[in-house]
Short mmCIF file of C-alpha atoms in Angstrom, two decimals:
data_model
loop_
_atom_site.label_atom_id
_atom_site.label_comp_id
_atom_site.label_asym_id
_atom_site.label_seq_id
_atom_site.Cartn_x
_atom_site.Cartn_y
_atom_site.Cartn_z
CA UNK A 1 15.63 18.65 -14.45
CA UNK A 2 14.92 14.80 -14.85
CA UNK A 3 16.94 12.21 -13.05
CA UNK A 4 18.28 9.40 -14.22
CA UNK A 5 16.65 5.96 -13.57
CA UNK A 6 18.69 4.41 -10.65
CA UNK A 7 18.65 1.32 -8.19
CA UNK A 8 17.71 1.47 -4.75
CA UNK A 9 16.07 0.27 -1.66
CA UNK A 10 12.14 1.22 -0.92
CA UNK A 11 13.36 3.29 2.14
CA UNK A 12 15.68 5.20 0.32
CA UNK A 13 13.04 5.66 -3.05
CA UNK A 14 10.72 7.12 -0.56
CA UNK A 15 12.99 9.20 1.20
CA UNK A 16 14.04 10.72 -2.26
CA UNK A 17 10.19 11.04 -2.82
CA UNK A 18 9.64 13.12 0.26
CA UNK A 19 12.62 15.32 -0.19
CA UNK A 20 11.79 16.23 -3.90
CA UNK A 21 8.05 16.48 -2.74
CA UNK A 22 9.47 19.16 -0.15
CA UNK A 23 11.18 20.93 -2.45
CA UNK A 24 8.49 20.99 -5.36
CA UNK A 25 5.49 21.86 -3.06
CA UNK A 26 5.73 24.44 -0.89
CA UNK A 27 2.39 23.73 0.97
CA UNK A 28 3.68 20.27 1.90
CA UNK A 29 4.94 19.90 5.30
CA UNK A 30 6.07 16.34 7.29
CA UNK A 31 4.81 15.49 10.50
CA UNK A 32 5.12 12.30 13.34
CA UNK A 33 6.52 10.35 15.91
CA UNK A 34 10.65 10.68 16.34
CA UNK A 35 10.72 11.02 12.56
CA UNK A 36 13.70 13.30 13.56
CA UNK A 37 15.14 11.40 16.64
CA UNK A 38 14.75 7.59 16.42
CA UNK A 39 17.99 5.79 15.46
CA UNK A 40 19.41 7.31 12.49
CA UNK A 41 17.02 10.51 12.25
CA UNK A 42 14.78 9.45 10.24
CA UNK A 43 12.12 7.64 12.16
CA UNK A 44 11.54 3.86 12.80
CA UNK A 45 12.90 2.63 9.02
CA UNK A 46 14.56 5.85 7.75
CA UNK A 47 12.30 6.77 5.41
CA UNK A 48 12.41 10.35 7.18
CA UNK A 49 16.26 10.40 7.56
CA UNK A 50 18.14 14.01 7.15
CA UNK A 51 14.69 15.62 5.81
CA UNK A 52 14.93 18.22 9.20
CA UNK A 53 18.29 18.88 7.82
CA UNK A 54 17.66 20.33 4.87
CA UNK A 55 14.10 21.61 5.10
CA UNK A 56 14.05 22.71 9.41
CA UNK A 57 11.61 21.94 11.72
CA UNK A 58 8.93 24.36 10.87
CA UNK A 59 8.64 21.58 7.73
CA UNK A 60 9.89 18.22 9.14
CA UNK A 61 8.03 18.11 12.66
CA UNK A 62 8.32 15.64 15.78
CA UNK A 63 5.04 15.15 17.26
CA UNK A 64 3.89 14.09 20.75
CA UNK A 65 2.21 10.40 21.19
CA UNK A 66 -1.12 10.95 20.65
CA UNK A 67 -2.35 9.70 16.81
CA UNK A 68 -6.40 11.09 17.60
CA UNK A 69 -4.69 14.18 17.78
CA UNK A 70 -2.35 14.29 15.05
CA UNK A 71 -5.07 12.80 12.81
CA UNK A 72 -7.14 15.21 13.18
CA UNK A 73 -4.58 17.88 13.41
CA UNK A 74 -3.39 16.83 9.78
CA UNK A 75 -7.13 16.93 8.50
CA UNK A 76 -7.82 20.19 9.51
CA UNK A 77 -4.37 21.42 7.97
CA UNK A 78 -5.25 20.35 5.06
CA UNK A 79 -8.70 21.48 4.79
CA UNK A 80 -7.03 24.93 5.30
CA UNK A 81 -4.82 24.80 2.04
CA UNK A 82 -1.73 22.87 3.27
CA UNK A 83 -0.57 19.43 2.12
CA UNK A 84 0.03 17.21 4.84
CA UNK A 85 2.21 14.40 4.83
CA UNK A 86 1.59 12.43 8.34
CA UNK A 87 3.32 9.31 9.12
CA UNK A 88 1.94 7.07 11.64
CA UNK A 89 4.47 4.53 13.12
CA UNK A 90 2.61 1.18 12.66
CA UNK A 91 -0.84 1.20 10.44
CA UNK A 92 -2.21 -0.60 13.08
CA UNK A 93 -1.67 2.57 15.45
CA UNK A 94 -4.34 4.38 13.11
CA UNK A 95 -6.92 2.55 15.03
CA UNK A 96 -6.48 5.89 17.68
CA UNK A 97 -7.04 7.85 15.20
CA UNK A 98 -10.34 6.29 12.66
CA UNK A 99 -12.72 9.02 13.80
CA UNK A 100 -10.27 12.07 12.42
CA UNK A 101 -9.74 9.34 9.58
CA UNK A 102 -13.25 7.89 8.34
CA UNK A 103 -15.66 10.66 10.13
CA UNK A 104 -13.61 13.81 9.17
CA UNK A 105 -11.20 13.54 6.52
CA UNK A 106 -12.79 10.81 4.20
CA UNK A 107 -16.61 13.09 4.60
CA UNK A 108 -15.75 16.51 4.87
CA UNK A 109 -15.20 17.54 1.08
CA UNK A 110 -18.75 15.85 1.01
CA UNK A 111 -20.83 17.57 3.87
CA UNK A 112 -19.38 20.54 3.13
CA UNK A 113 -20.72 20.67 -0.15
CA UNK A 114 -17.11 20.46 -2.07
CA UNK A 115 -16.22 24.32 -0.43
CA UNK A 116 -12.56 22.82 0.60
CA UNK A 117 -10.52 19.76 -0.13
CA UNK A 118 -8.52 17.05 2.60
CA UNK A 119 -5.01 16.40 0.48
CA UNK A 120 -3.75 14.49 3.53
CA UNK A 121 -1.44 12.00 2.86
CA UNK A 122 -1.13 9.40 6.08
CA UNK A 123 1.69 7.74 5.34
CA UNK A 124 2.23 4.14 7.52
CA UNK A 125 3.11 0.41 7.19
CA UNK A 126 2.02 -3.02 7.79
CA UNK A 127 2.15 -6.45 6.90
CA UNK A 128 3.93 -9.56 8.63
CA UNK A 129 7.47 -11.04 8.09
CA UNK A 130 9.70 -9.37 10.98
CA UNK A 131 8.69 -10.66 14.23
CA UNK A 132 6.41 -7.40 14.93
CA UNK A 133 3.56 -9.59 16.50
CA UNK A 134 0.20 -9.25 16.58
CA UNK A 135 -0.42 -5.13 17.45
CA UNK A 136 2.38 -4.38 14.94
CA UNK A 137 2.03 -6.58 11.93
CA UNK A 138 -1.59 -5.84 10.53
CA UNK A 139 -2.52 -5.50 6.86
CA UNK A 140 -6.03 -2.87 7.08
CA UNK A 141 -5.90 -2.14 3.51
CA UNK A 142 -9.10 -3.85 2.68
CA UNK A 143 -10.51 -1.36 5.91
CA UNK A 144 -9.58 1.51 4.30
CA UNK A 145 -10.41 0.85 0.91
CA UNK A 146 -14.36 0.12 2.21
CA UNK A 147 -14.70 3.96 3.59
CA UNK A 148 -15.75 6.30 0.32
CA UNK A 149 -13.60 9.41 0.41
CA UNK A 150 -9.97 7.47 0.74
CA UNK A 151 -7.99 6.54 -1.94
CA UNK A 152 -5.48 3.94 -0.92
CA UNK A 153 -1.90 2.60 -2.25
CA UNK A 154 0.16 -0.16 -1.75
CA UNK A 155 3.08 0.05 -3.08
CA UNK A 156 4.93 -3.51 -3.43
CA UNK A 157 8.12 -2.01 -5.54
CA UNK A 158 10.72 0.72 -4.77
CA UNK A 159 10.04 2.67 -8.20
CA UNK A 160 6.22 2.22 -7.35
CA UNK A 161 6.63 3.71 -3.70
CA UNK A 162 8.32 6.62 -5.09
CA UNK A 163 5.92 7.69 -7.85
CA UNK A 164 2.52 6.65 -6.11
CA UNK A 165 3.85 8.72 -3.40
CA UNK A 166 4.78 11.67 -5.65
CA UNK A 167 1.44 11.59 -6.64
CA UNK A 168 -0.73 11.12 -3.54
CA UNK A 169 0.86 14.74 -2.66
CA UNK A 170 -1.14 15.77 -5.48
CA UNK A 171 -4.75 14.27 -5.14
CA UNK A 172 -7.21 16.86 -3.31
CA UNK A 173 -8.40 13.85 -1.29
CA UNK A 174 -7.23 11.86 1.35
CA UNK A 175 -5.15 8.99 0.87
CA UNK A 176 -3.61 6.29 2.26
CA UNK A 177 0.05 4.80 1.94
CA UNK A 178 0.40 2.05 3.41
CA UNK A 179 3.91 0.59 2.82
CA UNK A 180 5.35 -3.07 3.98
CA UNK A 181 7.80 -3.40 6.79
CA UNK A 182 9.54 -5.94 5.17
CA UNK A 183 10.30 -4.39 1.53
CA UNK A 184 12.16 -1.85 3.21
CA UNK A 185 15.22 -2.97 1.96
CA UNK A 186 14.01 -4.50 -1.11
CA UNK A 187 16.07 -3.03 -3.86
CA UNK A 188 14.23 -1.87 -7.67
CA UNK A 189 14.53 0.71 -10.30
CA UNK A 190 13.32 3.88 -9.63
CA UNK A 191 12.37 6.61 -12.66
CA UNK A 192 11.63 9.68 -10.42
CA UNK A 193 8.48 10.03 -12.24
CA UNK A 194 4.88 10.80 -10.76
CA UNK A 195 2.59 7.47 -11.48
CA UNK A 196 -1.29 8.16 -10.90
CA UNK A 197 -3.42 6.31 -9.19
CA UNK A 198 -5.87 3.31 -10.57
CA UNK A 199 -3.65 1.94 -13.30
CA UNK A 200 -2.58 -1.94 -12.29
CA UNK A 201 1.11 -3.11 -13.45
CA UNK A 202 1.69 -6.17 -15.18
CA UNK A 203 4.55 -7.74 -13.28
CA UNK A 204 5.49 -10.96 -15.36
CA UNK A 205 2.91 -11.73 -18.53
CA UNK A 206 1.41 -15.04 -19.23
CA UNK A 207 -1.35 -17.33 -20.96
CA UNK A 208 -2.65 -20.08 -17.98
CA UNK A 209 -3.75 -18.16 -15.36
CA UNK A 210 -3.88 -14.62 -13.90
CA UNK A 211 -2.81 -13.75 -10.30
CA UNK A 212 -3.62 -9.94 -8.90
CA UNK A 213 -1.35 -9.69 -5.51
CA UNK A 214 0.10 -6.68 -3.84
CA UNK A 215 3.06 -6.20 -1.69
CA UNK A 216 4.94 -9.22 -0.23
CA UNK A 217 2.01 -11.30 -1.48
CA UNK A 218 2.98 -10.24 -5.00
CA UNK A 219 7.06 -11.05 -4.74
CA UNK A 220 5.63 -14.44 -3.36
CA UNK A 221 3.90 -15.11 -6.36
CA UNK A 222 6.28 -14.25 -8.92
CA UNK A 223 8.53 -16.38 -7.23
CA UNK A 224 5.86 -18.99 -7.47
CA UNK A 225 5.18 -18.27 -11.05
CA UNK A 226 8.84 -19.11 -11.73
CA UNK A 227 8.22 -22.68 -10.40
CA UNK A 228 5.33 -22.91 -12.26
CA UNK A 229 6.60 -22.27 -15.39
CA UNK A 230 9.19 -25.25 -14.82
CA UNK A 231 6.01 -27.23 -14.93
CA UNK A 232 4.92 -25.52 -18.22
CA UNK A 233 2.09 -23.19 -16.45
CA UNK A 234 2.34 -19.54 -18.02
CA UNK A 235 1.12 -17.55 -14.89
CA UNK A 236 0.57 -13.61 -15.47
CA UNK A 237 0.58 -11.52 -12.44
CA UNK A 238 -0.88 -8.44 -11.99
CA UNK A 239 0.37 -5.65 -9.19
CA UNK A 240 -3.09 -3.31 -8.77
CA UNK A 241 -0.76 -0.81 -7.24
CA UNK A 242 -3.98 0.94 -5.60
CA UNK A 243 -6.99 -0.47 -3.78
CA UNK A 244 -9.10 2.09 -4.38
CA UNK A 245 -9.13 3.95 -7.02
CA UNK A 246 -8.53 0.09 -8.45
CA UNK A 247 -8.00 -0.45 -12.21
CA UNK A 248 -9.98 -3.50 -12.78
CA UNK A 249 -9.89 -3.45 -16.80
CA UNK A 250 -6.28 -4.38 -16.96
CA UNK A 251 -7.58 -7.70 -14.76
CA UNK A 252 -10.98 -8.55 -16.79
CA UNK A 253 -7.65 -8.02 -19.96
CA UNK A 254 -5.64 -10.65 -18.64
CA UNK A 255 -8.62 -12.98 -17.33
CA UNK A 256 -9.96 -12.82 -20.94
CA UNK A 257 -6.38 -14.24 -21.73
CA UNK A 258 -6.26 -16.79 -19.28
CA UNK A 259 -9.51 -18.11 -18.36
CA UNK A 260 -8.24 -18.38 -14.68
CA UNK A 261 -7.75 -15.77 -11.66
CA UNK A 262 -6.13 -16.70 -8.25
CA UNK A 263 -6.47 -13.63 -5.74
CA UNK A 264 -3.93 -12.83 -3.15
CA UNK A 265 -3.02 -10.87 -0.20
CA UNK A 266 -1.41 -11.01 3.15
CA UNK A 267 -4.78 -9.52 5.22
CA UNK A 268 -7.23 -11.93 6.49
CA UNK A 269 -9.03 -13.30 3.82
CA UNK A 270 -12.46 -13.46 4.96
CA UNK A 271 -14.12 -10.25 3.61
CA UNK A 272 -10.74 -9.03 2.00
CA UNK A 273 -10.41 -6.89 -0.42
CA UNK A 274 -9.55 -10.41 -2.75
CA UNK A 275 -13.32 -10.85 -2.47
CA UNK A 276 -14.43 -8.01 -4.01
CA UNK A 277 -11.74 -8.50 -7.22
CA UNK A 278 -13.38 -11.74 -7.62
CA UNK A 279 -16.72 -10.62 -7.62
CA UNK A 280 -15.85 -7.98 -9.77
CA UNK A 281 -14.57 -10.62 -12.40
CA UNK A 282 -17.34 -13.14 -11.44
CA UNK A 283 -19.81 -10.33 -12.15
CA UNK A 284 -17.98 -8.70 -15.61
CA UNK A 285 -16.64 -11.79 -17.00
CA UNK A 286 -17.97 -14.29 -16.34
CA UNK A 287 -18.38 -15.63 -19.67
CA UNK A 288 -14.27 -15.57 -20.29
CA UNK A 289 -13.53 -17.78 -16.69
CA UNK A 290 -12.97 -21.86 -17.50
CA UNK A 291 -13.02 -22.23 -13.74
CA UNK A 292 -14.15 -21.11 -10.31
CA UNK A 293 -11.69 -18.02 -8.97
CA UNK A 294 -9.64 -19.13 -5.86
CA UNK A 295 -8.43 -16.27 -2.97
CA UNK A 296 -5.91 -16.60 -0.88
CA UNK A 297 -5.37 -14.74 2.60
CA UNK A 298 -4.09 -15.03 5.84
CA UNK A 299 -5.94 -17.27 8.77
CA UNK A 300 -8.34 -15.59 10.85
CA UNK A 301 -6.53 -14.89 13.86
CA UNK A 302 -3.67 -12.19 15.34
CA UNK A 303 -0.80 -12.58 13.60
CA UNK A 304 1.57 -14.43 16.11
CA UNK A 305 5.05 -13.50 17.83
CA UNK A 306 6.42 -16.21 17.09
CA UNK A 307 8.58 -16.16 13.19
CA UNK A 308 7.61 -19.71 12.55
CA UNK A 309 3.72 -19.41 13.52
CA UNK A 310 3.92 -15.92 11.60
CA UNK A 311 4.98 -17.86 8.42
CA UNK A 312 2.41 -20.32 8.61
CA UNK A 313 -0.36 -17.71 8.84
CA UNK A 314 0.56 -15.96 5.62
CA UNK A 315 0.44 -17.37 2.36
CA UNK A 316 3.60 -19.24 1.06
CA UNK A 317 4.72 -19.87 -2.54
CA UNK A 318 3.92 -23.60 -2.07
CA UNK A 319 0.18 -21.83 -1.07
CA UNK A 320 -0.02 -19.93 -3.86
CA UNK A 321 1.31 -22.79 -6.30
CA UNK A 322 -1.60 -24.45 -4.99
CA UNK A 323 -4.25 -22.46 -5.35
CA UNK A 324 -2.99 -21.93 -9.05
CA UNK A 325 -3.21 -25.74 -9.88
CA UNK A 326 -6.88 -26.21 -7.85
CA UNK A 327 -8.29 -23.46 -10.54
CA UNK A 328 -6.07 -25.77 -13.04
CA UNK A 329 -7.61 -29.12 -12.23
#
C-alpha cells in the first residue's frame, strides 16, 4: 500500500527508509556502532532510532569498535546471500576499514568470475558545518567514486535520501551512502518511492549558466541562484544525486542550454570529483561552452575546529556567485 507524500527531516526520511526496507526484504539486516544505545536509540543522529524495537536484535545489531572487522564482516555477509546495511559512524572512520572496502567488496564479483554478488550497503556521513573538526568532517566521495565496483550516493534532499536508499538495498553491488551531518534536520517532501541510481535532478531550471552541486554545496547554490536572479542571471542547477553511476546527459542538456557550467562541492577541490564533470563536458561539448568551466572546492588542508575557519574553507554563496560571474565575464 502506497503512502502519501509527506514532510520531514532527512533523519527521519531515512529512518522510514530503513524500517520499510526491513520489513520488505527479509535478507536485509542493520548493523554498527551504538545504533541501539547512543542517546535516543538510534545511533549518533537517529537515523537508527526504535528499529531494535520493532525488528530485535538478531536484525538491528550493536557492534564492537573495530570498522576492519565489521567491513569485512558485512562483505562476506553479503557475498553469502544477505543484504547488509552497515553504518559506519563518521565516513572518515572507513579509512580502518578500505581494504574490506576497495580490495574485497568493490573486486570480488570480478575475480570471482560473477559466481556471487556484494549488495552491501555502508551507510555513513560527512561533510563540514558542525564543529566536527578535522577527523570528523571529511567529504571522500570523490575517493570512492575512483574505485570500479562501488556505486556511490549523495543524497542532498530528504525525499532523495529515502528513495536512493530504498534502492541501494536493491543493487547486487556495493554501494556507498554517504549522507551530510548537517542536513540532518533539513526538512523536504518525501514520496516513499524507490529512485534508481544515475539519473541527475534538476533543482531550479534556467538559461545563463548551469551549476552541478551535491549536498550542502547544492542548498548553497540555490540560495546563490536566488541572488543571482535579482541581477537578471537565470542559473540552472543540477543535483547528480549519484557519483558513480553519474548521469552526465542531463548536464551536457542543460550546458547545451546555457553555454556555461560552474562545478561544486564541499571536498577538496584538487582532483575532485568536479574535475572529472568538467572534463567530461570539456571533452563532449565542447562545441556548446561560450566560456572556460570554473570548479569550486574546499582549500587543501584539514578542515579546522574552529566554526569560523571551517566556514572559510568551504565554499560560500558569495563563492559560488563568483565563480558564476568569472564564467560570465
Amino acid at each position: 500500500m502506497s503512502k502519501a507524500p509527506k514532510s520531514m527531516s532527512t533523519w527521519r526520511a531515512l529512518n522510514a527508509a530503513l524500517h520499510d526496507i526491513l520489513e520488505d526484504t527479509p535478507e536485509a539486516f542493520v548493523l554498527g556502532e551504538d545504533i541501539t544505545t547512543w542517546g535516543t536509540g538510534g545511533g549518533i543522529y537517529g537515523v537508527t532510532r526504535k528499529l531494535a524495537d520493532v525488528y530485535g536484535k538478531n536484525r538491528v545489531m550493536d557492534t564492537p569498535i573495530s570498522e576492519e572487522v565489521l567491513i569485512s564482516a558485512a562483505t562476506a555477509a553479503a557475498s553469502r546471500g544477505t543484504r547488509p546495511i552497515l553504518e559506519i559512524m563518521y565516513s572518515d572512520f572507513a579509512f580502518l576499514g578500505f581494504d574490506g572496502i576497495i580490495n574485497q567488496a568493490a573486486k570480488s564479483r570480478y575475480m570471482f568470475g560473477g559466481q556471487f554478488d556484494v549488495p552491501l550497503v555502508i551507510r555513513t556521513n560527512g561533510g563540514s558545518g558542525i564543529g566536527k573538526a578535522a577527523q570528523h568532517s571529511q567529504s571522500l566521495e570523490t575517493l570512492f567514486a575512483h574505485i570500479p565496483g562501488l556505486e556511490v550516493a549523495v543524497p542532498g534532499t530528504p525525499g532523495d535520501a529515502y528513495g536512493l536508499l530504498r534502492h541501494a538495498v536493491t543493487t547486487n553491488n556495493p554501494t556507498i551512502f554517504l549522507e551530510h551531518k548537517n542536513l540532518y534536520y533539513d526538512k523536504g517532501l518525501v514520496d516513499f518511492e524507490p529512485l534508481p541510481f544515475g539519473q541527475a535532478r534538476i533543482a531550479r531550471v534556467g538559461t545563463d549558466v548551469t551549476i552541478v552541486a551535491t549536498q550542502q554545496i547544492l542548498a548553497r547554490s540555490l540560495v546563490a541562484a536566488e541572488i543571482l536572479e535579482a541581477d537578471g542571471i537565470s542559473a540552472e542547477v543540477i543535483d547528480p544525486r549519484t557519483l558513480f553511476p553519474f548521469d552526465m546527459d542531463t548536464v551536457y542538456a542543460s550546458v547545451a542550454k546555457t553555454g556555461h557550467l560552474v562545478v561544486g562541492h564541499e571536498a577538496v577541490r584538487d582532483y575532485g570529483w568536479g574535475a572529472e564533470f568538467v572534463a567530461e563536458v570539456v571533452e563532449n561539448s565542447w562545441d556548446k561552452l561560450d566560456a572556460a568551466p570554473v570548479r569550486l572546492g574546499a582549500a587543501r588542508t584539514p578542515i579546522p575546529y574552529s566554526e569560523e575557519l571551517e566556514a572559510v574553507v568551504i565554499p560560500t554563496v558569495d563563492k559560488i556567485v563568483a565563480a558564476v560571474r568569472r564564467t560570465l565575464a
